[in-house]
Coordinates of C-alpha atoms and ligand atoms in Angstrom, one line a residue:
M1184 CA 64.9 40.1 108.9
N1185 CA 65.9 37.6 106.3
R1186 CA 64.2 34.3 107.2
T1187 CA 65.9 32.1 104.6
F1188 CA 68.9 29.9 105.1
Y1189 CA 71.1 28.2 102.6
V1190 CA 73.8 25.7 103.6
T1191 CA 76.3 23.9 101.4
T1192 CA 78.9 21.2 101.8
P1193 CA 81.9 20.8 99.5
I1194 CA 81.0 18.7 96.5
Y1195 CA 83.1 15.6 97.0
Y1196 CA 85.5 14.2 94.5
V1197 CA 84.3 10.9 93.1
N1198 CA 87.8 9.3 93.1
A1199 CA 87.1 8.0 96.6
E1200 CA 84.1 6.5 98.4
P1201 CA 82.5 8.4 101.2
H1202 CA 84.3 8.3 104.5
I1203 CA 83.8 9.9 107.9
G1204 CA 85.6 13.1 106.9
H1205 CA 83.0 13.7 104.2
A1206 CA 80.3 12.6 106.7
Y1207 CA 81.3 15.1 109.3
S1208 CA 80.9 18.2 107.0
T1209 CA 77.6 16.8 105.8
I1210 CA 76.3 16.1 109.3
V1211 CA 77.2 19.7 110.3
A1212 CA 75.3 21.0 107.3
D1213 CA 72.3 18.8 108.0
T1214 CA 72.2 19.9 111.7
L1215 CA 72.3 23.6 110.8
N1216 CA 69.6 23.0 108.2
R1217 CA 67.4 21.3 110.7
F1218 CA 68.1 23.9 113.3
Y1219 CA 67.1 26.8 111.1
R1220 CA 64.1 25.0 109.8
A1221 CA 62.9 24.4 113.3
Q1222 CA 63.2 28.2 113.9
G1223 CA 60.8 28.8 111.0
Y1224 CA 63.3 29.7 108.4
E1225 CA 62.8 28.6 104.8
T1226 CA 65.9 26.5 104.3
R1227 CA 67.9 24.8 101.6
F1228 CA 70.7 22.3 102.0
Q1229 CA 72.9 21.3 99.1
T1230 CA 75.6 18.7 98.7
G1231 CA 76.9 16.8 95.7
T1232 CA 79.8 15.5 93.8
D1233 CA 82.7 17.0 91.9
E1234 CA 83.2 14.8 88.8
H1235 CA 85.5 16.4 86.3
G1236 CA 89.3 16.3 86.1
E1237 CA 92.3 14.2 85.6
K1238 CA 92.1 12.3 88.9
V1239 CA 88.7 11.1 88.0
V1240 CA 89.8 9.9 84.6
Q1241 CA 92.6 8.0 86.2
A1242 CA 90.4 6.4 88.8
A1243 CA 88.0 5.3 86.1
Q1244 CA 90.8 3.8 84.1
K1245 CA 91.9 1.9 87.1
E1246 CA 88.5 0.2 87.1
G1247 CA 88.7 -0.3 83.3
K1248 CA 85.7 2.1 82.9
D1249 CA 84.9 5.2 80.9
P1250 CA 84.5 8.3 83.1
Q1251 CA 80.7 8.6 82.8
P1252 CA 79.7 5.1 84.2
Y1253 CA 82.4 5.5 86.8
V1254 CA 81.2 8.9 88.1
D1255 CA 77.7 7.7 88.0
R1256 CA 78.5 4.8 90.3
I1257 CA 80.5 6.8 92.9
S1258 CA 78.2 9.7 92.9
Q1259 CA 75.4 7.3 93.7
L1260 CA 77.4 5.9 96.6
F1261 CA 77.6 9.4 98.1
R1262 CA 73.9 10.1 97.5
Q1263 CA 72.9 6.8 99.2
T1264 CA 75.2 7.3 102.2
W1265 CA 73.6 10.5 103.5
P1266 CA 70.1 9.2 104.3
E1267 CA 71.7 6.4 106.3
L1268 CA 73.1 9.1 108.7
N1269 CA 69.7 10.8 108.9
I1270 CA 71.0 13.5 106.5
Q1271 CA 68.4 15.0 104.3
P1272 CA 69.8 17.3 101.6
D1273 CA 67.3 19.2 99.5
H1274 CA 69.4 19.1 96.4
F1275 CA 72.2 16.8 95.3
I1276 CA 74.2 18.5 92.6
R1277 CA 76.7 16.9 90.2
T1278 CA 79.2 18.9 88.1
T1279 CA 78.2 16.6 85.1
D1280 CA 74.6 17.9 85.4
P1281 CA 73.8 19.9 82.2
E1282 CA 72.2 22.7 84.3
H1283 CA 75.5 23.0 86.2
M1284 CA 77.6 23.0 83.1
A1285 CA 75.4 25.7 81.6
V1286 CA 75.9 28.0 84.6
V1287 CA 79.7 27.5 84.5
T1288 CA 79.7 28.4 80.8
A1289 CA 77.6 31.5 81.4
I1290 CA 79.9 32.8 84.2
L1291 CA 83.0 32.1 82.2
S1292 CA 81.6 34.1 79.3
R1293 CA 80.7 37.0 81.6
V1294 CA 84.1 37.1 83.3
Y1295 CA 86.0 36.7 80.0
E1296 CA 84.0 39.6 78.5
S1297 CA 84.8 41.8 81.4
G1298 CA 88.5 41.2 80.7
D1299 CA 89.4 39.2 83.8
I1300 CA 90.4 36.1 82.0
Y1301 CA 93.5 36.2 79.8
F1302 CA 95.7 33.7 77.8
S1303 CA 99.3 33.1 78.9
E1304 CA 102.1 30.5 79.4
Y1305 CA 102.8 29.3 82.9
G1306 CA 105.1 26.8 84.5
G1307 CA 104.8 25.6 88.1
Q1308 CA 104.7 22.8 90.7
Y1309 CA 101.5 21.0 90.4
C1310 CA 99.7 18.5 92.8
L1311 CA 97.5 16.1 91.0
G1312 CA 95.7 15.2 94.2
C1313 CA 94.7 18.8 94.9
E1314 CA 94.5 19.6 91.2
R1315 CA 96.3 22.9 91.6
F1316 CA 99.6 24.6 91.4
Y1317 CA 101.5 25.3 94.6
T1318 CA 103.6 28.3 95.2
E1319 CA 107.2 28.0 96.6
R1320 CA 106.0 29.4 99.9
E1321 CA 103.4 26.6 100.3
I1322 CA 105.5 23.7 99.4
V1323 CA 106.9 21.6 102.3
D1324 CA 110.1 19.6 101.6
G1325 CA 109.3 19.6 97.9
R1326 CA 106.0 17.9 98.6
C1327 CA 102.3 18.8 98.6
P1328 CA 101.5 20.0 102.2
D1329 CA 98.2 18.1 102.1
H1330 CA 98.9 14.9 100.3
Q1331 CA 102.6 14.7 101.2
T1332 CA 103.3 13.5 97.6
P1333 CA 105.9 14.8 95.2
L1334 CA 104.8 17.6 93.0
T1335 CA 105.1 17.7 89.2
F1336 CA 106.5 20.6 87.2
I1337 CA 104.0 21.5 84.5
K1338 CA 104.4 24.2 81.8
E1339 CA 101.8 25.1 79.2
A1340 CA 99.7 27.8 77.6
N1341 CA 96.5 28.3 79.4
Y1342 CA 93.7 30.8 80.4
F1343 CA 94.2 32.7 83.7
F1344 CA 91.8 34.4 86.0
R1345 CA 93.0 37.9 87.1
M1346 CA 92.7 37.4 90.8
S1347 CA 95.4 40.0 91.5
A1348 CA 93.1 42.7 90.5
Y1349 CA 90.8 41.9 93.4
Q1350 CA 93.3 41.5 96.2
D1351 CA 92.8 44.8 97.8
W1352 CA 89.0 44.4 97.6
L1353 CA 89.2 41.1 99.3
I1354 CA 91.4 42.4 102.1
R1355 CA 89.0 45.2 102.7
H1356 CA 86.0 42.8 102.7
L1357 CA 87.7 40.6 105.3
Q1358 CA 88.5 43.6 107.5
E1359 CA 85.0 45.0 107.3
N1360 CA 83.3 41.6 107.9
P1361 CA 85.2 40.0 110.8
D1362 CA 83.2 36.8 110.7
F1363 CA 83.2 36.3 106.9
I1364 CA 85.5 33.4 107.5
R1365 CA 85.2 31.7 110.8
P1366 CA 86.6 30.6 113.2
E1367 CA 89.0 33.5 113.3
R1368 CA 92.2 31.4 112.9
Y1369 CA 91.2 30.7 109.3
R1370 CA 90.4 34.4 108.6
N1371 CA 93.8 35.2 109.9
E1372 CA 95.3 32.6 107.7
V1373 CA 93.7 34.0 104.6
L1374 CA 94.7 37.6 105.6
S1375 CA 98.3 36.5 106.1
F1376 CA 98.2 34.8 102.7
L1377 CA 97.0 38.1 101.2
K1378 CA 100.0 39.9 102.5
E1379 CA 101.9 38.5 99.5
P1380 CA 100.9 39.5 96.0
L1381 CA 98.2 37.1 94.7
E1382 CA 99.1 35.0 91.7
D1383 CA 96.5 34.7 88.9
L1384 CA 94.6 31.4 88.8
C1385 CA 95.1 28.9 85.9
I1386 CA 91.5 27.9 84.9
S1387 CA 91.9 25.8 81.8
R1388 CA 93.5 22.6 80.4
P1389 CA 94.2 21.9 76.8
K1390 CA 91.8 19.4 75.4
S1391 CA 94.8 17.5 74.0
R1392 CA 95.7 16.6 77.6
L1393 CA 92.2 16.4 79.1
T1394 CA 88.8 16.1 77.6
W1395 CA 86.8 15.3 80.8
G1396 CA 85.7 18.9 81.7
I1397 CA 83.5 21.7 80.6
P1398 CA 84.6 23.3 77.2
L1399 CA 85.5 27.0 77.4
P1400 CA 82.9 29.0 75.6
F1401 CA 85.6 31.2 74.1
D1402 CA 88.1 28.6 73.0
E1403 CA 87.1 25.1 71.8
N1404 CA 90.6 23.7 72.4
Y1405 CA 90.3 24.1 76.1
V1406 CA 88.2 22.8 79.0
T1407 CA 87.7 24.7 82.2
Y1408 CA 89.4 23.2 85.2
V1409 CA 88.6 22.2 88.7
W1410 CA 87.9 25.2 90.8
F1411 CA 86.2 27.4 88.3
D1412 CA 83.9 24.4 87.6
A1413 CA 83.4 23.2 91.1
L1414 CA 82.8 26.4 93.1
I1415 CA 80.1 27.5 90.8
N1416 CA 78.0 24.5 91.9
Y1417 CA 76.9 26.7 94.8
L1418 CA 75.2 29.0 92.4
A1419 CA 74.1 26.5 89.8
G1420 CA 72.1 24.5 92.3
L1421 CA 69.9 27.6 92.9
G1422 CA 69.2 28.0 89.2
Y1423 CA 71.5 31.1 88.8
P1424 CA 70.9 33.7 87.4
D1425 CA 67.1 33.7 86.9
G1426 CA 65.7 31.0 89.1
P1427 CA 63.6 32.1 92.0
L1428 CA 65.7 30.0 94.4
F1429 CA 68.7 32.2 93.6
S1430 CA 67.2 35.5 94.7
K1431 CA 65.6 33.8 97.7
F1432 CA 68.6 31.8 99.1
W1433 CA 71.8 33.4 97.9
P1434 CA 71.8 36.3 100.4
S1435 CA 71.9 33.8 103.3
V1436 CA 74.5 31.3 102.0
E1437 CA 76.7 29.5 104.5
H1438 CA 79.5 27.2 103.2
I1439 CA 80.9 24.4 105.3
I1440 CA 84.4 23.1 104.4
A1441 CA 87.5 21.7 106.1
K1442 CA 90.7 23.6 106.1
D1443 CA 92.1 21.7 103.1
I1444 CA 90.1 23.8 100.7
L1445 CA 90.4 27.1 102.6
K1446 CA 92.3 28.9 99.9
P1447 CA 89.9 28.1 97.0
H1448 CA 86.9 29.1 99.2
G1449 CA 88.5 32.0 101.1
I1450 CA 90.3 33.6 98.1
Y1451 CA 89.3 32.3 94.7
W1452 CA 85.6 32.1 95.4
P1453 CA 84.9 35.5 96.8
I1454 CA 87.0 37.0 94.0
M1455 CA 85.1 35.0 91.3
L1456 CA 81.8 36.2 92.7
Q1457 CA 83.0 39.8 92.8
A1458 CA 84.3 39.5 89.2
A1459 CA 81.0 38.1 88.1
G1460 CA 79.0 40.8 89.9
I1461 CA 77.5 38.5 92.5
A1462 CA 77.3 39.3 96.2
P1463 CA 79.8 37.3 98.4
Y1464 CA 78.6 34.5 100.6
R1465 CA 77.6 35.3 104.2
H1466 CA 80.0 32.9 106.1
L1467 CA 82.7 30.4 105.3
N1468 CA 82.7 27.9 108.2
V1469 CA 85.9 26.1 108.3
H1470 CA 86.5 23.0 110.4
G1471 CA 89.6 20.9 111.1
Y1472 CA 90.5 17.3 110.3
W1473 CA 89.4 14.1 111.7
N1474 CA 92.6 12.3 112.3
L1475 CA 93.4 8.7 112.9
D1476 CA 96.7 8.3 114.9
Q1477 CA 97.7 11.9 114.1
S1478 CA 97.1 11.5 110.3
K1479 CA 94.2 13.1 108.4
I1480 CA 91.7 10.4 107.4
S1481 CA 91.8 10.3 103.6
K1482 CA 91.8 7.9 100.8
S1483 CA 95.3 8.8 99.7
L1484 CA 96.6 7.9 103.2
G1485 CA 94.6 4.7 103.1
N1486 CA 93.1 5.0 106.6
V1487 CA 89.5 5.6 105.8
I1488 CA 86.6 4.6 108.0
H1489 CA 83.3 4.2 106.2
P1490 CA 80.3 5.8 107.7
R1491 CA 78.1 2.8 107.0
Q1492 CA 80.3 0.6 109.2
L1493 CA 79.8 3.0 112.1
K1494 CA 76.1 3.4 111.5
D1495 CA 75.5 -0.4 111.4
R1496 CA 77.3 -0.9 114.7
F1497 CA 76.3 2.1 116.7
G1498 CA 73.3 3.7 115.0
A1499 CA 73.1 6.9 112.9
D1500 CA 72.2 9.3 115.7
A1501 CA 75.0 8.0 118.1
V1502 CA 77.5 8.7 115.3
R1503 CA 76.1 12.1 114.7
Y1504 CA 76.2 12.9 118.4
F1505 CA 79.8 11.8 118.7
F1506 CA 81.0 13.9 115.7
L1507 CA 79.2 17.0 116.8
R1508 CA 80.1 16.7 120.5
E1509 CA 83.7 15.5 120.1
M1510 CA 85.1 18.0 117.6
V1511 CA 85.7 21.6 118.5
F1512 CA 84.7 23.2 115.3
G1513 CA 87.8 24.6 113.7
L1514 CA 90.3 22.3 115.4
D1515 CA 91.5 18.8 114.5
A1516 CA 90.0 15.9 116.4
Q1517 CA 91.1 12.4 116.9
F1518 CA 88.9 9.6 115.9
S1519 CA 88.9 6.5 118.0
E1520 CA 86.4 3.8 118.5
E1521 CA 87.1 3.8 122.2
N1522 CA 86.1 7.4 122.4
L1523 CA 83.0 6.8 120.4
I1524 CA 82.0 3.9 122.6
Q1525 CA 82.8 5.9 125.8
R1526 CA 80.6 8.8 124.6
I1527 CA 77.8 6.5 123.7
N1528 CA 77.9 4.7 127.0
A1529 CA 78.4 7.7 129.2
D1530 CA 76.3 10.5 127.6
L1531 CA 73.7 8.5 125.6
A1532 CA 73.1 5.2 127.4
N1533 CA 73.8 6.2 131.0
N1534 CA 72.7 9.8 131.0
L1535 CA 70.0 10.5 128.4
G1536 CA 68.8 6.9 127.9
N1537 CA 68.7 6.1 131.6
C1538 CA 66.9 9.3 132.6
F1539 CA 64.3 8.7 129.9
S1540 CA 63.7 5.1 130.7
R1541 CA 63.5 5.5 134.5
T1542 CA 61.0 8.4 134.0
L1543 CA 58.8 6.2 131.7
T1544 CA 59.1 3.3 134.1
M1545 CA 57.9 5.4 137.0
I1546 CA 55.0 6.8 135.0
E1547 CA 54.0 3.3 134.1
K1548 CA 54.4 2.0 137.6
Y1549 CA 52.8 4.9 139.6
C1550 CA 50.4 6.5 137.0
G1551 CA 49.2 3.5 135.0
G1552 CA 51.2 4.7 131.9
F1553 CA 49.5 8.0 131.6
I1554 CA 51.1 11.5 131.8
P1555 CA 50.0 12.7 135.3
E1556 CA 48.4 16.0 136.3
S1557 CA 50.9 18.4 137.7
G1558 CA 50.1 19.9 141.1
E1559 CA 51.4 23.3 142.2
P1560 CA 55.1 23.7 141.1
G1561 CA 57.6 24.5 143.9
P1562 CA 60.9 26.3 143.7
E1563 CA 62.7 23.3 142.3
E1564 CA 60.2 23.0 139.5
Q1565 CA 60.5 26.7 138.8
R1566 CA 64.3 26.4 138.5
M1567 CA 63.9 23.5 136.0
K1568 CA 61.6 25.6 133.9
E1569 CA 63.9 28.6 134.0
H1570 CA 66.9 26.5 133.2
L1571 CA 65.3 25.1 130.1
L1572 CA 64.6 28.6 128.8
K1573 CA 68.2 29.6 129.4
V1574 CA 69.5 26.4 127.7
R1575 CA 67.3 27.0 124.7
E1576 CA 68.8 30.4 124.3
T1577 CA 72.4 29.2 124.7
V1578 CA 71.9 26.2 122.3
S1579 CA 70.5 28.6 119.7
Q1580 CA 73.4 31.0 120.0
E1581 CA 76.0 28.2 119.9
V1582 CA 74.5 26.5 116.9
R1583 CA 74.4 29.9 115.0
K1584 CA 78.1 30.2 115.8
V1585 CA 78.7 26.6 114.7
T1586 CA 80.1 25.7 118.1
F1587 CA 78.1 22.4 118.3
H1588 CA 80.1 20.9 121.1
K1589 CA 79.1 23.8 123.4
A1590 CA 75.5 23.5 122.3
L1591 CA 75.5 19.8 123.3
M1592 CA 77.3 20.4 126.5
T1593 CA 74.7 22.9 127.5
L1594 CA 71.9 20.6 126.5
W1595 CA 73.3 17.8 128.6
E1596 CA 73.1 20.1 131.6
V1597 CA 69.4 19.7 131.4
I1598 CA 69.7 15.9 131.4
D1599 CA 72.1 16.0 134.4
G1600 CA 69.7 18.4 136.1
A1601 CA 66.8 16.0 135.5
N1602 CA 68.7 13.0 136.9
K1603 CA 69.6 15.0 140.0
Y1604 CA 66.0 16.1 140.3
V1605 CA 64.8 12.5 140.3
D1606 CA 67.3 11.5 142.9
A1607 CA 66.4 14.5 145.1
Q1608 CA 62.7 14.1 144.8
A1609 CA 62.7 10.3 145.1
P1610 CA 59.3 9.6 143.4
W1611 CA 59.5 6.0 144.8
A1612 CA 59.3 7.4 148.3
L1613 CA 56.5 9.8 147.4
A1614 CA 54.6 6.9 145.8
K1615 CA 54.4 5.1 149.2
D1616 CA 52.5 7.9 150.9
P1617 CA 48.9 8.5 149.6
A1618 CA 49.0 12.0 151.0
L1619 CA 51.8 12.9 148.6
Q1620 CA 50.1 11.8 145.3
D1621 CA 49.9 15.4 144.2
R1622 CA 53.5 15.9 144.7
L1623 CA 54.3 12.6 142.9
G1624 CA 52.2 13.8 139.9
T1625 CA 54.1 17.1 139.8
V1626 CA 57.5 15.5 139.9
L1627 CA 56.7 13.0 137.2
Y1628 CA 55.0 15.6 135.0
V1629 CA 58.0 18.0 135.3
L1630 CA 60.3 15.1 134.3
A1631 CA 58.2 14.1 131.3
E1632 CA 57.8 17.7 130.1
T1633 CA 61.5 18.4 130.5
L1634 CA 62.3 15.3 128.4
R1635 CA 59.8 16.4 125.8
Q1636 CA 61.5 19.7 125.5
T1637 CA 64.9 18.1 125.5
A1638 CA 63.8 16.0 122.6
I1639 CA 62.8 19.1 120.7
L1640 CA 66.1 20.8 121.5
L1641 CA 67.9 17.6 120.4
S1642 CA 66.0 17.3 117.1
P1643 CA 68.6 19.1 114.8
F1644 CA 71.4 16.9 116.2
M1645 CA 69.7 13.6 116.6
P1646 CA 66.5 13.6 114.6
Q1647 CA 65.6 10.0 115.0
T1648 CA 66.2 9.9 118.7
A1649 CA 64.1 13.0 119.1
R1650 CA 61.3 11.5 117.2
S1651 CA 61.5 8.3 119.2
M1652 CA 61.4 10.2 122.5
L1653 CA 58.4 12.2 121.4
D1654 CA 56.6 9.1 120.2
Q1655 CA 57.3 7.3 123.4
L1656 CA 56.0 10.2 125.4
G1657 CA 52.8 9.9 123.4
C1658 CA 53.5 13.1 121.4
G1659 CA 53.7 11.6 117.9
P1660 CA 53.5 11.4 115.0
E1661 CA 53.5 15.1 114.6
K1662 CA 54.4 17.2 111.6
E1663 CA 58.1 17.6 110.8
P1664 CA 60.1 19.8 111.3
V1665 CA 59.2 20.4 114.9
S1666 CA 58.8 24.2 115.4
W1667 CA 60.7 25.4 118.5
E1668 CA 58.5 28.4 118.7
E1669 CA 55.3 26.3 119.0
E1670 CA 56.7 23.4 120.9
L1671 CA 59.0 24.9 123.4
V1672 CA 56.2 26.1 125.5
W1673 CA 56.0 24.7 129.0
G1674 CA 52.9 22.6 129.6
R1675 CA 52.2 21.4 126.0
L1676 CA 52.4 17.8 127.2
A1677 CA 48.8 17.1 128.0
P1678 CA 48.1 15.2 131.2
G1679 CA 46.3 12.0 130.5
T1680 CA 48.4 11.3 127.4
P1681 CA 49.1 7.5 127.2
L1682 CA 52.8 6.6 126.9
A1683 CA 53.8 4.5 123.9
R1684 CA 56.8 2.8 125.3
G1685 CA 59.3 1.5 122.7
T1686 CA 62.8 0.0 122.8
A1687 CA 65.6 1.6 124.8
L1688 CA 67.0 4.7 123.2
F1689 CA 70.7 3.7 123.5
P1690 CA 71.6 0.2 124.7
R1691 CA 75.0 0.2 126.3
I1692 CA 77.8 -1.0 124.0
E1693 CA 79.5 -3.9 125.7
V1694 CA 83.2 -3.7 125.0
K1695 CA 84.6 -7.2 124.2
K1696 CA 87.9 -7.1 126.0
E1697 CA 90.6 -9.3 124.5
T1698 CA 91.3 -10.9 127.8
P1699 CA 93.8 -13.8 127.8
P1700 CA 92.2 -17.1 128.8
P1701 CA 92.5 -17.7 132.5
P1702 CA 95.4 -19.9 133.6
P1703 CA 94.3 -23.5 134.2
R1704 CA 93.3 -23.7 137.8
K1705 CA 95.7 -25.7 139.9
V1706 CA 93.7 -28.4 141.6
P1707 CA 95.9 -29.8 144.3
T1708 CA 95.9 -33.5 143.6
V1709 CA 98.0 -35.9 145.3
E1710 CA 98.9 -39.0 143.4
M1711 CA 98.6 -41.8 145.9
K1712 CA 97.9 -45.0 144.0
A1713 CA 97.5 -46.5 140.6
P1714 CA 94.2 -45.7 138.9
S1715 CA 91.4 -47.7 140.4
L1716 CA 87.6 -48.1 140.2
L1717 CA 85.7 -46.0 142.8
M1718 CA 81.9 -46.5 142.8
G1719 CA 82.2 -47.9 139.3
V1720 CA 84.2 -44.9 137.9
E1721 CA 87.9 -45.0 137.1
S1722 CA 89.8 -42.6 139.4
Q1723 CA 93.1 -41.3 138.2
A1724 CA 94.0 -39.5 141.4
M1725 CA 92.8 -38.5 144.8
L1726 CA 91.9 -35.3 146.5
L1727 CA 92.6 -35.1 150.2
A1728 CA 90.1 -33.0 152.1
T1729 CA 89.1 -32.3 155.6
G1730 CA 85.6 -31.4 156.6
D1731 CA 83.6 -30.0 159.5
G1732 CA 80.2 -31.1 158.2
K1733 CA 79.5 -27.9 156.4
R1734 CA 82.6 -27.1 154.3
L1735 CA 85.3 -29.1 152.7
T1736 CA 88.9 -27.9 152.7
V1737 CA 91.4 -29.4 150.3
V1738 CA 94.6 -30.5 152.0
V1739 CA 97.7 -29.8 150.0
P1740 CA 101.0 -31.6 150.8
E1741 CA 103.9 -29.3 151.4
G1742 CA 106.3 -30.9 148.9
A1743 CA 106.3 -33.5 146.1
V1744 CA 104.8 -36.9 147.2
P1745 CA 105.8 -40.1 145.4
P1746 CA 103.0 -42.2 144.0
G1747 CA 101.9 -44.8 146.4
A1748 CA 102.8 -42.8 149.6
K1749 CA 100.6 -43.5 152.5
V1750 CA 98.2 -41.1 154.1
K1751 CA 98.6 -41.4 157.9
Ligands
MSP76 N1 86.0 18.5 95.2 C1 86.6 19.3 96.2 C2 85.7 20.4 96.8 C3 85.0 21.3 95.8 S1 83.9 22.3 96.6 C4 83.5 23.4 95.5 C5 87.2 18.5 97.3 N2 86.6 17.3 97.4 S2 87.0 16.2 98.6 O1 86.3 15.0 98.3 O2 88.4 16.1 98.7 O3 86.4 16.8 99.9 C6 87.1 17.6 100.8 C7 86.2 17.9 101.9 O4 85.8 16.6 102.6 C8 86.8 18.6 103.1 O5 86.9 20.0 102.9 C9 85.9 18.2 104.2 O6 84.7 18.9 104.1 C10 85.7 16.8 104.0 N3 86.8 16.0 104.5 C11 87.6 15.0 103.9 N4 88.4 14.4 104.7 C12 88.3 15.0 106.0 C13 88.8 14.7 107.2 N5 89.7 13.8 107.5 N6 88.4 15.5 108.3 C14 87.4 16.4 108.1 N7 86.9 16.7 106.9 C15 87.3 16.0 105.8 O7 88.1 19.0 98.0

């Protein structure tokens, strides 16, 4: 069995700063990477930035900069954002890297020599945002379906990639490999696209119009353009064609993208690979959009949310959990701070955090802060052990299918189970009876061991939380990554281990409600007299009250009373 795993994110355009849409794909890739690493696979995770093209030149001009310093700055922003979300890529590629440019040149030469690139004139509707031509069928109300901006008619002589020659091959490949593109809806979308004849792909721009690109090796008056440059990053980062990383990792490549770039990844890319004599990728994993008020979060729509803002307020792992739990991979999801806070409070603070802290508190209180010896496990304990095994299996299967929300739902069943177990076993009651000390040890041991294994199962999703849980249970610092095979063995938590209690995993987020100030309290005052001095203090009014020696009750007149009226 191939024990390598290679995962990629799209390389992000540097005309925008990182936002949570970019963060989602990158968190997904990081989670997969950590999961496979924990299964003992040799893994590689690549992300990076896409830095050529007209859009970038324009964005640089807006800042009064040359393209190079501009792309250096934004690329650095992306690079710095990822560790803040506990994302650890193995390689960060830039399309301006000389190594990348060399691989693009080599592949262009190869495909040109094999006759699949030709020179011709073409006119069509072009979206600057997507940097591609749109066919009549794709255009919605004369606008780009993605950016909703008007398209520009462009006609010029360019180089074209003969995609049409590979249409039948691609249809066959999709039919023979049902999960090549997943979830299925996107495979169907590509297949339906392939029902129409494929147009060849324009892959160049004249240097007279654009210089910020990679020169074509066979015509110095042109640079290559966008997709032929960008997609090749996935090969270039492995040192294609001769690097040892290429032969090791390419067979297991998994791409993560959103549906906006399905066509380039589902059609252009497999055909480019086929034309260059390279095996296709293993899976294209396509997710939906994070929307804000029904619109895709994007720079062009001006509704971005920066990952750093969320991380600073809620913590990196809480943000990771929310993204992975809330989105059904493949479908769109709605971002809202309320949802985020609700998930943090319900799932993380109340459920996981509470279970963890009450277990530690009881071990501190009843066992002096040391993991107790377990007595003979009963049927309840047996059930907990078996449940954990089942959950491990399900979590593994779901992560392999990129259905993270299901993996996390399953994992939370363990935490729910542990909370119910505490309530049912009532360790506080056992603690009162010296004859039940054995049973108390068993219950607290089972809880601590369940939480240790939960931490290990959680580690791909929430690495920092997992580490903190293990540390607090006295199991750290151990080597990273945590191996599931070695660690998910019941009983590895040694009795007698001292706890190393730290801060709460997830403090509850208090929602500051914008409540209107309370209306001024009506104090029933009765004006009886002009202001006068009472015990040396000026009194403006009087309260009338009756009392029974214990309580005072204010007496309120039924109607308006003129100043100076007498109390009878
Ligand atoms: N540079 C190209 C990709 C080249 S890959 C060979 C590009 N860049 S991009 O900056 O526009 O990034 C698009 C990707 O960012 C999406 O495919 C997705 O991974 C992520 N997302 C950007 N906005 C998003 C949402 N609102 N929701 C979910 N993902 C989003 O296209």
